[in-house]
Amino acid sequence: MASNLKNLSDYSDRNTGGVENKQFGIVVAEWNETITGALLEGAIETLLEQGVKRDNIKVHYVPGSFELSLGAQFLAQKETIDAVISLGCVIQGETRHFDFICDAVAQGITNVGLKYNKPVIFGVLTTDTMQQALDRAGGKHGNKGEEAAITAVKMTQF
Ligand code: DLZ
């Protein structure tokens, strides 16, 4: 599995430098908020560890992951924002909602990044079960919010 080979959380204790004056927008889905709250905590902690100033981290909430693309666009269009981190958690249910939401948010976030020529990071868990989500939100597979934050920092240094 790819995540066994490379886990971006491994970078979180290495200060990548050069981010003191960078501004990060974080858009967070309220759906599955236990999980997305943990992702948010991991992302903020990591940005601070990397040297980002707290005042330079703007957090905004949207109802569900489907709304992340538009939320990300609202942030990306601001000239002051250097990178956007999108955090959500979609858990497979009995209906096809999962497929539609996952496809839409992955495509939507990609489009926002390309449209505004800015990093827009996909920090969305797409899991079969709540346990798999917990495992990736501070559990045995780390915290994907931290990975999203590291990815954002690295992309601002491109
Ligand atoms: C409707 C819905 C469902 C069924 N499941 C999730 C989910 O697992 N994770 C998530 O973030 N959002 C879910 N939503 C809400 C949609 O993302 C969206 O907010 C609504 O369809 C309204 O557009």
PDB file of N, CA and C and ligand atoms in Angstrom, residues 29-32 36 62-68 88-93 95 97-98 101 124-125, ligand 1:
ATOM      1  N   ALA A  29     -15.208  20.553   6.446  1.00  0.00           N
ATOM      2  CA  ALA A  29     -16.596  20.079   6.403  1.00  0.00           C
ATOM      3  C   ALA A  29     -17.074  19.741   7.815  1.00  0.00           C
ATOM      4  N   GLU A  30     -18.323  20.151   8.107  1.00  0.00           N
ATOM      5  CA  GLU A  30     -18.888  19.869   9.435  1.00  0.00           C
ATOM      6  C   GLU A  30     -19.453  18.448   9.533  1.00  0.00           C
ATOM      7  N   TRP A  31     -19.732  17.845   8.394  1.00  0.00           N
ATOM      8  CA  TRP A  31     -20.234  16.462   8.397  1.00  0.00           C
ATOM      9  C   TRP A  31     -19.129  15.566   8.969  1.00  0.00           C
ATOM     10  N   ASN A  32     -19.465  14.605   9.816  1.00  0.00           N
ATOM     11  CA  ASN A  32     -18.479  13.757  10.512  1.00  0.00           C
ATOM     12  C   ASN A  32     -17.477  14.631  11.276  1.00  0.00           C
ATOM     13  N   THR A  36     -13.375  15.428  11.236  1.00  0.00           N
ATOM     14  CA  THR A  36     -12.820  16.616  10.577  1.00  0.00           C
ATOM     15  C   THR A  36     -12.206  17.574  11.610  1.00  0.00           C
ATOM     16  N   VAL A  62     -17.776  24.537   6.100  1.00  0.00           N
ATOM     17  CA  VAL A  62     -18.878  24.312   5.161  1.00  0.00           C
ATOM     18  C   VAL A  62     -19.685  23.120   5.692  1.00  0.00           C
ATOM     19  N   PRO A  63     -20.958  22.982   5.264  1.00  0.00           N
ATOM     20  CA  PRO A  63     -21.784  21.915   5.843  1.00  0.00           C
ATOM     21  C   PRO A  63     -21.228  20.501   5.601  1.00  0.00           C
ATOM     22  N   GLY A  64     -20.922  20.172   4.354  1.00  0.00           N
ATOM     23  CA  GLY A  64     -20.444  18.816   4.057  1.00  0.00           C
ATOM     24  C   GLY A  64     -19.317  18.859   3.044  1.00  0.00           C
ATOM     25  N   SER A  65     -18.747  17.696   2.751  1.00  0.00           N
ATOM     26  CA  SER A  65     -17.609  17.646   1.830  1.00  0.00           C
ATOM     27  C   SER A  65     -17.975  18.127   0.430  1.00  0.00           C
ATOM     28  N   PHE A  66     -19.242  17.939   0.057  1.00  0.00           N
ATOM     29  CA  PHE A  66     -19.661  18.399  -1.276  1.00  0.00           C
ATOM     30  C   PHE A  66     -19.431  19.902  -1.431  1.00  0.00           C
ATOM     31  N   GLU A  67     -19.528  20.636  -0.348  1.00  0.00           N
ATOM     32  CA  GLU A  67     -19.371  22.102  -0.386  1.00  0.00           C
ATOM     33  C   GLU A  67     -17.914  22.540  -0.304  1.00  0.00           C
ATOM     34  N   LEU A  68     -16.998  21.596  -0.127  1.00  0.00           N
ATOM     35  CA  LEU A  68     -15.583  21.994   0.043  1.00  0.00           C
ATOM     36  C   LEU A  68     -15.025  22.736  -1.177  1.00  0.00           C
ATOM     37  N   GLY A  88     -12.167  17.005   4.915  1.00  0.00           N
ATOM     38  CA  GLY A  88     -13.495  16.407   4.988  1.00  0.00           C
ATOM     39  C   GLY A  88     -13.381  14.916   5.265  1.00  0.00           C
ATOM     40  N   CYS A  89     -14.528  14.315   5.435  1.00  0.00           N
ATOM     41  CA  CYS A  89     -14.558  12.874   5.688  1.00  0.00           C
ATOM     42  C   CYS A  89     -15.842  12.306   5.111  1.00  0.00           C
ATOM     43  N   VAL A  90     -15.699  11.469   4.097  1.00  0.00           N
ATOM     44  CA  VAL A  90     -16.871  10.846   3.488  1.00  0.00           C
ATOM     45  C   VAL A  90     -16.813   9.349   3.792  1.00  0.00           C
ATOM     46  N   ILE A  91     -17.867   8.870   4.440  1.00  0.00           N
ATOM     47  CA  ILE A  91     -17.889   7.457   4.824  1.00  0.00           C
ATOM     48  C   ILE A  91     -18.950   6.732   4.004  1.00  0.00           C
ATOM     49  N   GLN A  92     -18.542   5.611   3.455  1.00  0.00           N
ATOM     50  CA  GLN A  92     -19.421   4.818   2.586  1.00  0.00           C
ATOM     51  C   GLN A  92     -20.711   4.454   3.327  1.00  0.00           C
ATOM     52  N   GLY A  93     -21.834   4.746   2.728  1.00  0.00           N
ATOM     53  CA  GLY A  93     -23.113   4.369   3.348  1.00  0.00           C
ATOM     54  C   GLY A  93     -23.820   3.374   2.452  1.00  0.00           C
ATOM     55  N   THR A  95     -26.180   4.147   0.256  1.00  0.00           N
ATOM     56  CA  THR A  95     -26.607   4.709  -1.027  1.00  0.00           C
ATOM     57  C   THR A  95     -25.379   5.143  -1.830  1.00  0.00           C
ATOM     58  N   HIS A  97     -24.502   8.102  -2.538  1.00  0.00           N
ATOM     59  CA  HIS A  97     -24.031   9.433  -2.174  1.00  0.00           C
ATOM     60  C   HIS A  97     -22.508   9.493  -2.139  1.00  0.00           C
ATOM     61  N   PHE A  98     -21.914   8.464  -1.544  1.00  0.00           N
ATOM     62  CA  PHE A  98     -20.458   8.396  -1.375  1.00  0.00           C
ATOM     63  C   PHE A  98     -19.740   8.667  -2.703  1.00  0.00           C
ATOM     64  N   ILE A 101     -20.287  12.295  -4.002  1.00  0.00           N
ATOM     65  CA  ILE A 101     -19.577  13.320  -3.218  1.00  0.00           C
ATOM     66  C   ILE A 101     -18.069  13.221  -3.462  1.00  0.00           C
ATOM     67  N   VAL A 124      -9.232  14.979   2.257  1.00  0.00           N
ATOM     68  CA  VAL A 124     -10.554  14.386   2.457  1.00  0.00           C
ATOM     69  C   VAL A 124     -10.403  12.873   2.630  1.00  0.00           C
ATOM     70  N   LEU A 125     -10.858  12.363   3.770  1.00  0.00           N
ATOM     71  CA  LEU A 125     -10.841  10.920   3.983  1.00  0.00           C
ATOM     72  C   LEU A 125     -12.040  10.314   3.262  1.00  0.00           C
TER      73      LEU A 125
HETATM   74  C1  DLZ B   1     -25.419  13.876   2.367  1.00  0.00           C
HETATM   75  C2  DLZ B   1     -24.079  13.431   2.858  1.00  0.00           C
HETATM   76  C3  DLZ B   1     -23.833  12.075   3.128  1.00  0.00           C
HETATM   77  C4  DLZ B   1     -24.854  11.013   2.905  1.00  0.00           C
HETATM   78  N1  DLZ B   1     -22.651  11.664   3.604  1.00  0.00           N
HETATM   79  C5  DLZ B   1     -21.671  12.595   3.809  1.00  0.00           C
HETATM   80  C6  DLZ B   1     -20.397  12.189   4.304  1.00  0.00           C
HETATM   81  O1  DLZ B   1     -20.127  11.018   4.606  1.00  0.00           O
HETATM   82  N2  DLZ B   1     -19.466  13.167   4.460  1.00  0.00           N
HETATM   83  C7  DLZ B   1     -19.685  14.486   4.156  1.00  0.00           C
HETATM   84  O2  DLZ B   1     -18.783  15.305   4.312  1.00  0.00           O
HETATM   85  N3  DLZ B   1     -20.890  14.871   3.711  1.00  0.00           N
HETATM   86  C8  DLZ B   1     -21.877  13.980   3.540  1.00  0.00           C
HETATM   87  N4  DLZ B   1     -23.102  14.380   3.083  1.00  0.00           N
HETATM   88  C9  DLZ B   1     -23.375  15.844   2.911  1.00  0.00           C
HETATM   89  C10 DLZ B   1     -22.908  16.384   1.569  1.00  0.00           C
HETATM   90  O3  DLZ B   1     -21.497  16.559   1.540  1.00  0.00           O
HETATM   91  C11 DLZ B   1     -23.554  17.769   1.308  1.00  0.00           C
HETATM   92  O4  DLZ B   1     -23.329  18.606   2.413  1.00  0.00           O
HETATM   93  C12 DLZ B   1     -25.063  17.670   1.085  1.00  0.00           C
HETATM   94  O5  DLZ B   1     -25.347  16.751   0.052  1.00  0.00           O
HETATM   95  C13 DLZ B   1     -25.662  19.059   0.700  1.00  0.00           C
HETATM   96  O6  DLZ B   1     -25.073  19.514  -0.540  1.00  0.00           O
END
